[in-house]
C-alpha positions as protocol buffer text, in pm:
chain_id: "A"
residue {
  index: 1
  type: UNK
  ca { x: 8114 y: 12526 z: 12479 }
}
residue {
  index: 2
  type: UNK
  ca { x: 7803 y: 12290 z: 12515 }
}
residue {
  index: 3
  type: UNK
  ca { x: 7695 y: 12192 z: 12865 }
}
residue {
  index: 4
  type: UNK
  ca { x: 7686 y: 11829 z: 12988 }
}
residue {
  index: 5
  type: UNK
  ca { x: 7645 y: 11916 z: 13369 }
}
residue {
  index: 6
  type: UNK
  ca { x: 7511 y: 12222 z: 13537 }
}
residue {
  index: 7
  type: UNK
  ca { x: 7449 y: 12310 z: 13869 }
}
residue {
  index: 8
  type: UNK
  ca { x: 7068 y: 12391 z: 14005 }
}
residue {
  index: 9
  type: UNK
  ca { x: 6932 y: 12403 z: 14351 }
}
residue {
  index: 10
  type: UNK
  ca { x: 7208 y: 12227 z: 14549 }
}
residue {
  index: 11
  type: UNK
  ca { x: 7204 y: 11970 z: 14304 }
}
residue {
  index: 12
  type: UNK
  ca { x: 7380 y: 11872 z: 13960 }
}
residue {
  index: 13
  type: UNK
  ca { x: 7190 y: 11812 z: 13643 }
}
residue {
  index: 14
  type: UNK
  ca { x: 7360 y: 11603 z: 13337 }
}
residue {
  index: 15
  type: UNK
  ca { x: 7185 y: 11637 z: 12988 }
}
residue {
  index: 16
  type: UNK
  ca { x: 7317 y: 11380 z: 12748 }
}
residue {
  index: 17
  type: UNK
  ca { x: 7055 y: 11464 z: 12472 }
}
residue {
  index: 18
  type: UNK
  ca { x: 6823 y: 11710 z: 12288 }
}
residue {
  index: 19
  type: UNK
  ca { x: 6608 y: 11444 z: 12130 }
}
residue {
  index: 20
  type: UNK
  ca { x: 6254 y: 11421 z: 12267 }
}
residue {
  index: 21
  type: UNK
  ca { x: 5904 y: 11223 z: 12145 }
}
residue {
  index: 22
  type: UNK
  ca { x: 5670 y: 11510 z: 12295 }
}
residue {
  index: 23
  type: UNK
  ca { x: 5636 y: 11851 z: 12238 }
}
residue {
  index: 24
  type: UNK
  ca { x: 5501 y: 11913 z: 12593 }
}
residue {
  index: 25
  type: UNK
  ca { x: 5274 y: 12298 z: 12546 }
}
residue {
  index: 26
  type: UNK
  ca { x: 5542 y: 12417 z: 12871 }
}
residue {
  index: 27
  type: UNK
  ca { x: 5842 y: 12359 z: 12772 }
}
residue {
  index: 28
  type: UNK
  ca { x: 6135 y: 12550 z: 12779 }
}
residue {
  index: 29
  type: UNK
  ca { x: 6278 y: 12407 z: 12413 }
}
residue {
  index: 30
  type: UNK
  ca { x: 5982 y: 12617 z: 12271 }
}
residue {
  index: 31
  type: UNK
  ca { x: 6167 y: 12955 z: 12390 }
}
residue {
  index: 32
  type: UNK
  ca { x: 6456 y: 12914 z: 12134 }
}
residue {
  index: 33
  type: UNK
  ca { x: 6621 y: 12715 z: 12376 }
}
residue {
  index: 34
  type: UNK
  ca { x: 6818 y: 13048 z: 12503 }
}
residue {
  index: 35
  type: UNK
  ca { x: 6773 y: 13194 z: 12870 }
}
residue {
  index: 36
  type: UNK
  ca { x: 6661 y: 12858 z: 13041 }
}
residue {
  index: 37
  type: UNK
  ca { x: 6680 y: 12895 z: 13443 }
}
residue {
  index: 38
  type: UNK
  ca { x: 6856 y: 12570 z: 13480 }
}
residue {
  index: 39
  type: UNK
  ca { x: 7189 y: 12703 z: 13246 }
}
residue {
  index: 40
  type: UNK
  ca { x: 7192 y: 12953 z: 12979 }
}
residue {
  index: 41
  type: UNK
  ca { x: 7217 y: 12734 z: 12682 }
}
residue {
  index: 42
  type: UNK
  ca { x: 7177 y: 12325 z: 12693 }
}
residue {
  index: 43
  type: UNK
  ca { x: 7094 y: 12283 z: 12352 }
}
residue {
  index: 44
  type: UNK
  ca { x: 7426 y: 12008 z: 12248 }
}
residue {
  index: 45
  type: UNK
  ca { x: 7601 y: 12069 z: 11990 }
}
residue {
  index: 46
  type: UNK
  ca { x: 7657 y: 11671 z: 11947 }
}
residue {
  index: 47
  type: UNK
  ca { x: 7559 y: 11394 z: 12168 }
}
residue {
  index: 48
  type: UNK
  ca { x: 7832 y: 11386 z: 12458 }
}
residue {
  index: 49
  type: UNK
  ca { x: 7956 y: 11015 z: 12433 }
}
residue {
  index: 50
  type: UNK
  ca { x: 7952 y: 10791 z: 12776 }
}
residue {
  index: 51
  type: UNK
  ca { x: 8348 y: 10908 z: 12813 }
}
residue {
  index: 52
  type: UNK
  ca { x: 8281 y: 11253 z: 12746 }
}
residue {
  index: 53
  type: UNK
  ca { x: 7979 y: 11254 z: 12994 }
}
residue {
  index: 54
  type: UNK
  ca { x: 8201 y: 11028 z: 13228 }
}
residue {
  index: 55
  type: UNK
  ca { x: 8512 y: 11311 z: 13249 }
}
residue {
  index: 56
  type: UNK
  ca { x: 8264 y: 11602 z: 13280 }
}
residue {
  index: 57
  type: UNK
  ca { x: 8161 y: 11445 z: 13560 }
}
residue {
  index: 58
  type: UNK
  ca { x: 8503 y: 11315 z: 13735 }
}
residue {
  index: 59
  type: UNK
  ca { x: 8568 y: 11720 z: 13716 }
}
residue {
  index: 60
  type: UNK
  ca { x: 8287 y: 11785 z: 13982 }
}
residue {
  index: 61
  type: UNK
  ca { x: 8313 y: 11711 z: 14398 }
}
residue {
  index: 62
  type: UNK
  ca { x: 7990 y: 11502 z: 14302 }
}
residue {
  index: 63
  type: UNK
  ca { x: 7928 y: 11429 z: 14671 }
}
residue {
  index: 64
  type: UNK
  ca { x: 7880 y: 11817 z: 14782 }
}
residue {
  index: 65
  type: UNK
  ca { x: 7546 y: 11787 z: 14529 }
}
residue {
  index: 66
  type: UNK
  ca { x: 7237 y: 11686 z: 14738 }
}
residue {
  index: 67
  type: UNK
  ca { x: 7134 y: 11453 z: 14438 }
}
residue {
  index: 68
  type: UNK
  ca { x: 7281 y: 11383 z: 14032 }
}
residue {
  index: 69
  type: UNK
  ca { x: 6959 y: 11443 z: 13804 }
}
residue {
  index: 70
  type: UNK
  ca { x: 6975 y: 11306 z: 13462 }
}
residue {
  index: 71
  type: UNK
  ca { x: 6781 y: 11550 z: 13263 }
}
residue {
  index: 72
  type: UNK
  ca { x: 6849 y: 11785 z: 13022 }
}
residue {
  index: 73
  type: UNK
  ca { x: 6680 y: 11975 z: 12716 }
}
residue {
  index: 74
  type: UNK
  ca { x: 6533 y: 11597 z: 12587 }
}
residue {
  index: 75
  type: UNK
  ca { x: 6436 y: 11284 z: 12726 }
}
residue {
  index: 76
  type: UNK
  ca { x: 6712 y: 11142 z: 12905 }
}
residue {
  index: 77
  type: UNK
  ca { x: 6602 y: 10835 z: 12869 }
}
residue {
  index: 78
  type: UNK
  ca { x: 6705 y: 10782 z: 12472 }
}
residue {
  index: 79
  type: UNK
  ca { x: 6999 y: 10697 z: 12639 }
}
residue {
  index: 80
  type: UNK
  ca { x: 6918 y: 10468 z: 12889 }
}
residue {
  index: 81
  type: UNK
  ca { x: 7236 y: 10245 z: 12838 }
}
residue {
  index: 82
  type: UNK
  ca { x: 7480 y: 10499 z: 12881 }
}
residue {
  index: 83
  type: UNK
  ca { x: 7278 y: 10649 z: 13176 }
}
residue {
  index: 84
  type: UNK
  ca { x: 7337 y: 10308 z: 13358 }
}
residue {
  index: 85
  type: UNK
  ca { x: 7688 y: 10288 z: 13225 }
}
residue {
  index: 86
  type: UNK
  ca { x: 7752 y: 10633 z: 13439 }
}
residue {
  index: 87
  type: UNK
  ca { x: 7633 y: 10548 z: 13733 }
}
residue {
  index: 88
  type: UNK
  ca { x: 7821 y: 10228 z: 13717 }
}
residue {
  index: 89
  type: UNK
  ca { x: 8174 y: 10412 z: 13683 }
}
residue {
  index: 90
  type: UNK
  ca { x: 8023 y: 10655 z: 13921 }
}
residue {
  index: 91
  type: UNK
  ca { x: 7944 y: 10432 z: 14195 }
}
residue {
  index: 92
  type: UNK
  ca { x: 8271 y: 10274 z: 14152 }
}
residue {
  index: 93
  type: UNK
  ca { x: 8472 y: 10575 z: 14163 }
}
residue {
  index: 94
  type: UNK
  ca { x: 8308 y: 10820 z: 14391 }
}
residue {
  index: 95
  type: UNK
  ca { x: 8267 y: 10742 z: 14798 }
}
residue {
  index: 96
  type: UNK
  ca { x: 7958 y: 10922 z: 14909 }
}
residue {
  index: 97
  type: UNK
  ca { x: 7771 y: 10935 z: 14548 }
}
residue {
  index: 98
  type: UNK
  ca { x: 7469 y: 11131 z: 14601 }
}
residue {
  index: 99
  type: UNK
  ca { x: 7148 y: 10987 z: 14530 }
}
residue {
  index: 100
  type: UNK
  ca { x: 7064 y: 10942 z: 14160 }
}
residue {
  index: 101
  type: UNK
  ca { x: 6696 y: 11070 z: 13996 }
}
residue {
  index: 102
  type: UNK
  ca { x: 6637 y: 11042 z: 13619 }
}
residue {
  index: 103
  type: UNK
  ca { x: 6344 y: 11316 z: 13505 }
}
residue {
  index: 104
  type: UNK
  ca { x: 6133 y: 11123 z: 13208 }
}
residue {
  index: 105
  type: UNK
  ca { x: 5864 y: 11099 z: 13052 }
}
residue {
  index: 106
  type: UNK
  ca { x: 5833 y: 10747 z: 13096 }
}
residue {
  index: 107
  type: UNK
  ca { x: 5850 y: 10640 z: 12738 }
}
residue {
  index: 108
  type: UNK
  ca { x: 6149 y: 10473 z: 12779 }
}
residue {
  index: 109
  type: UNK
  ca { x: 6016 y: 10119 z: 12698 }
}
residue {
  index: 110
  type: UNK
  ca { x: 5863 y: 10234 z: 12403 }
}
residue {
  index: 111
  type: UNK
  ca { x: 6171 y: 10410 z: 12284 }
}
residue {
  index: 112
  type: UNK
  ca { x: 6403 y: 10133 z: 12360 }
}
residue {
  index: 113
  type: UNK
  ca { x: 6180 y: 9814 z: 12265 }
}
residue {
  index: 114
  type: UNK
  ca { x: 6239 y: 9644 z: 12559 }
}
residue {
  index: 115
  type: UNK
  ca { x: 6112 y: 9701 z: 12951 }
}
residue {
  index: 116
  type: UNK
  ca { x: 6447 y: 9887 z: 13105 }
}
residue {
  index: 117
  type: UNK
  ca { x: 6286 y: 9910 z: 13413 }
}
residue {
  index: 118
  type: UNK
  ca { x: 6452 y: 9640 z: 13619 }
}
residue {
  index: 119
  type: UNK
  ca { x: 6804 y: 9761 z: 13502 }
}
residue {
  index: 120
  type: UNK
  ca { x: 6713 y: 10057 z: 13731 }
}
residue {
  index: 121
  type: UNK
  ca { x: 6766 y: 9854 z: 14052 }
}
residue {
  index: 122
  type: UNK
  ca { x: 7047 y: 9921 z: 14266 }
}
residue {
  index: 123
  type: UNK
  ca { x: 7105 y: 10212 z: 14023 }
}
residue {
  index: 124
  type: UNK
  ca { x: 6821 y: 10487 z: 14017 }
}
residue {
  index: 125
  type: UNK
  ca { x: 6680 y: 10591 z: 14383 }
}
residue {
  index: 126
  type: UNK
  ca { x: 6442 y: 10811 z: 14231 }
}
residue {
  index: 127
  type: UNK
  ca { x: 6236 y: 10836 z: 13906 }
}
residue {
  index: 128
  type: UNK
  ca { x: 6015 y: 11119 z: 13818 }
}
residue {
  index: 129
  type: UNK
  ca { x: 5786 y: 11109 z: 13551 }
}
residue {
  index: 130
  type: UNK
  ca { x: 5568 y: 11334 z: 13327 }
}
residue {
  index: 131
  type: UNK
  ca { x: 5217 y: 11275 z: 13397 }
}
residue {
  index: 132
  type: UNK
  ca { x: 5009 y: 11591 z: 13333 }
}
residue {
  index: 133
  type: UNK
  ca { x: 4668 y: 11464 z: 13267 }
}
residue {
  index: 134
  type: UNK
  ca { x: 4443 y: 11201 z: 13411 }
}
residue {
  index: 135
  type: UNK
  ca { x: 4303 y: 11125 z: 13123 }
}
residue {
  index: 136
  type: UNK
  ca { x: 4491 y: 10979 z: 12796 }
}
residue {
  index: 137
  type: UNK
  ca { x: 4268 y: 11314 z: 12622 }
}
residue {
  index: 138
  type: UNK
  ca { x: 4405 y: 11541 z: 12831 }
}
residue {
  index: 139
  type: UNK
  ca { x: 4786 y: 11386 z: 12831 }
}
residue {
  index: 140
  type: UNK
  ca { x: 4811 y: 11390 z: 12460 }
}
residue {
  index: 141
  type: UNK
  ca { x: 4635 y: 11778 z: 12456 }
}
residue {
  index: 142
  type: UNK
  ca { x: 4942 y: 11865 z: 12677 }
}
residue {
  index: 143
  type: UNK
  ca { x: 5240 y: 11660 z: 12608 }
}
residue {
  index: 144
  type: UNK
  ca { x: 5203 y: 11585 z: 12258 }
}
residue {
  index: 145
  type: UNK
  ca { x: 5332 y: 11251 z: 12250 }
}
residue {
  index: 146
  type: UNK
  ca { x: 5436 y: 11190 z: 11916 }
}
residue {
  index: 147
  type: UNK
  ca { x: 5294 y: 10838 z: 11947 }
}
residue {
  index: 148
  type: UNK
  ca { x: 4935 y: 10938 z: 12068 }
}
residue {
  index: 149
  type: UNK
  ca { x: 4786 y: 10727 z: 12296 }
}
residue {
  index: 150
  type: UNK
  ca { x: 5047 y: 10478 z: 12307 }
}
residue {
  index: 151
  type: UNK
  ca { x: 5304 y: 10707 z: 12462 }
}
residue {
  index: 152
  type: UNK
  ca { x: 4999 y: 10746 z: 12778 }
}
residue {
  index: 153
  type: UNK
  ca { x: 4947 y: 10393 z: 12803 }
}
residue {
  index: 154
  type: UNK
  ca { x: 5340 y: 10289 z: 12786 }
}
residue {
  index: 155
  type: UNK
  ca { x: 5425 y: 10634 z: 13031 }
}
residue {
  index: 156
  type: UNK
  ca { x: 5127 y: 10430 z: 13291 }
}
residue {
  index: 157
  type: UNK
  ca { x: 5261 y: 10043 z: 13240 }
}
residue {
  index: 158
  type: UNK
  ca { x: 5648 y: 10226 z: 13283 }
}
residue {
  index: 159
  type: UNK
  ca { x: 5483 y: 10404 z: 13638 }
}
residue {
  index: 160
  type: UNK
  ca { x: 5354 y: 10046 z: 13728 }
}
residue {
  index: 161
  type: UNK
  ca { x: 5644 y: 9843 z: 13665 }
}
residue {
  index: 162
  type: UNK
  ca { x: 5907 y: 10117 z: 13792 }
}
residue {
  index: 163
  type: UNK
  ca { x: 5740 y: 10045 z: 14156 }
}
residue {
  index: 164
  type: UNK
  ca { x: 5913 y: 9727 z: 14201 }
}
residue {
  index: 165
  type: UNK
  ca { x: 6253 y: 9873 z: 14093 }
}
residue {
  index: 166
  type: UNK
  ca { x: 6315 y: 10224 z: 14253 }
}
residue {
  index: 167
  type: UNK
  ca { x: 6281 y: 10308 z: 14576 }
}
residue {
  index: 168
  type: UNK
  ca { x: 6078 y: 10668 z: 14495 }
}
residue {
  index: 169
  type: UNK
  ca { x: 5874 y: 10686 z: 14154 }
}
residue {
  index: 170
  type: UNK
  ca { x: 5704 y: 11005 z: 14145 }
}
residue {
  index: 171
  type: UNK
  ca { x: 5476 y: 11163 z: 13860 }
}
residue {
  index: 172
  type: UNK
  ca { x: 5482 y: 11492 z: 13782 }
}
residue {
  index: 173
  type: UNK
  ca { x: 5204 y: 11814 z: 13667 }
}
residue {
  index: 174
  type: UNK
  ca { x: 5264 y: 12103 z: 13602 }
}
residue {
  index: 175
  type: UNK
  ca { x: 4975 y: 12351 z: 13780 }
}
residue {
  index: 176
  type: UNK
  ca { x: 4904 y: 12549 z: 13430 }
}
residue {
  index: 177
  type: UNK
  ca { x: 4553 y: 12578 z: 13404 }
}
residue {
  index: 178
  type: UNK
  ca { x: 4478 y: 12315 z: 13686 }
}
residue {
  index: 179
  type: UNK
  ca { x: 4162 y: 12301 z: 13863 }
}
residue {
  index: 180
  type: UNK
  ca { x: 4203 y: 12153 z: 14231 }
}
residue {
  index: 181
  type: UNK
  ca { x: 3978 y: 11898 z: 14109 }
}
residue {
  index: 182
  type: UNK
  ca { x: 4188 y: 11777 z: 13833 }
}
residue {
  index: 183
  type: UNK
  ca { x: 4447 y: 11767 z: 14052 }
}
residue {
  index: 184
  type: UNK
  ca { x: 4324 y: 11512 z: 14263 }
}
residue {
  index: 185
  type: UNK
  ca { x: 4219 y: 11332 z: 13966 }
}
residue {
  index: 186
  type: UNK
  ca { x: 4600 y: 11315 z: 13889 }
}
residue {
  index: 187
  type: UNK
  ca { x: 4711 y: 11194 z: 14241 }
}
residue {
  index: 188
  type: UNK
  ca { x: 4421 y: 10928 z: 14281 }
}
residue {
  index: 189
  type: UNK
  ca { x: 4557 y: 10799 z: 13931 }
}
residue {
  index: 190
  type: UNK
  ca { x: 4931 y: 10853 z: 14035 }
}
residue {
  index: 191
  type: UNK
  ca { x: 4851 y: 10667 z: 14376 }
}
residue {
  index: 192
  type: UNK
  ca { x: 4680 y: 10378 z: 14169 }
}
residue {
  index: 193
  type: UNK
  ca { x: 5018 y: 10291 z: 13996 }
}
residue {
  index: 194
  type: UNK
  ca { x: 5237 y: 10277 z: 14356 }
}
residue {
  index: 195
  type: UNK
  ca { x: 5357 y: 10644 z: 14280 }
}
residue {
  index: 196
  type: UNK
  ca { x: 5334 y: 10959 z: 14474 }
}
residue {
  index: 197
  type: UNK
  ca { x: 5204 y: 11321 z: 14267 }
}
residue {
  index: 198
  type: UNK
  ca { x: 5428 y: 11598 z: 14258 }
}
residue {
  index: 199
  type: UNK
  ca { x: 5285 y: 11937 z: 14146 }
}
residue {
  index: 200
  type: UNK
  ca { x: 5518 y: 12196 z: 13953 }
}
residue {
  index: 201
  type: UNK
  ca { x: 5458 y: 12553 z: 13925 }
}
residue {
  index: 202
  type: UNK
  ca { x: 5442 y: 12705 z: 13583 }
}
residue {
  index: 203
  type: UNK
  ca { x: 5690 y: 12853 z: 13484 }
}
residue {
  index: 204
  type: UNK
  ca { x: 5606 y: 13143 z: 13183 }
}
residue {
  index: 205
  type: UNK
  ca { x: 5832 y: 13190 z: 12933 }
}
């Protein structure tokens, strides 16, 4: 039985895909995608469609979860439409939704051709986003985009223009191999776009 939702943290996580453009040097897929801390297998063994996602969902008392986090074992945001599709039916149906974040890696615009980020409005309260370099060098040593530098430059112009549509846009590092100065580096640059840094511990496989 593949797993659409899963509980973590007082809050509940929905992962609608395993496709990803990065191969990011931390991440979990790289551990045979068994034993994860978030659930014990998310690997999908077909894309959940909206409905599918939409009655795994009905089945939890979605306002006891402190927040609903799309993200999963691959870039939620591959599917973007059906993410805004859910929390359309959700926020119809359910009194009391909890707040919504979507975990990215801001590529989203690049993936889907088009700037999505004003169809977050009204719809996504937070957005956190992969950042984990300060320079485009050090980005594409870490995250691997699969476009190069164009996945930095379109994860920075998503940051920027995300500003003006969700209330909370924070970028994320992860602290592996991070020197307090690089650090900074990151939340001078993350300040620069309107967001706030965020900085994850490392988590060893």
């Amino acid at each position: 039985m593949m797993t659409i939702s899963y509980e973590y943290e007082g809050a509940l996580y929905v992962n609608l895909t395993n496709r990803c453009d990065c191969t990011c040097v931390f991440c979990l897929r790289h551990n045979g995608h068994k034993g994860s801390i978030y659930a014990d297998d998310l690997w999908l063994e077909h894309e959940p469609t909206r409905e599918e996602a939409l009655d795994d969902l009905r089945k939890r008392d979605l306002p006891s979860y402190r927040e609903l986090v799309f993200c999963g074992f691959g870039e939620p945001m591959f599917r973007t439409d059906d993410i805004l599709w859910l929390v359309d039916r959700l926020k119809e149906e359910v009194p009391g939704l909890p707040p919504v974040r979507i975990n990215t890696n801001g590529h989203a615009n690049l993936i889907q051709g088009r700037d999505v980020t004003a169809d977050l409005a009204g719809r996504i309260d937070t957005v956190s986003i992969s950042l984990n370099g300060s320079t485009a060098e050090e980005y594409c040593a870490v995250t691997q985009p699969k476009d190069g530098v164009r996945g930095w430059e379109a994860m920075l112009d998503f940051t920027r223009r995300a500003t003006a549509y969700v209330p909370h846009v924070v970028m994320t590092i992860v602290d592996k191999d991070k020197t307090p100065e690089e650090i900074q580096r990151c939340r001078t640059l993350a300040e620069s776009l309107g967001a706030r840094l965020r900085v994850r511990a490392y988590i060893p496989e």
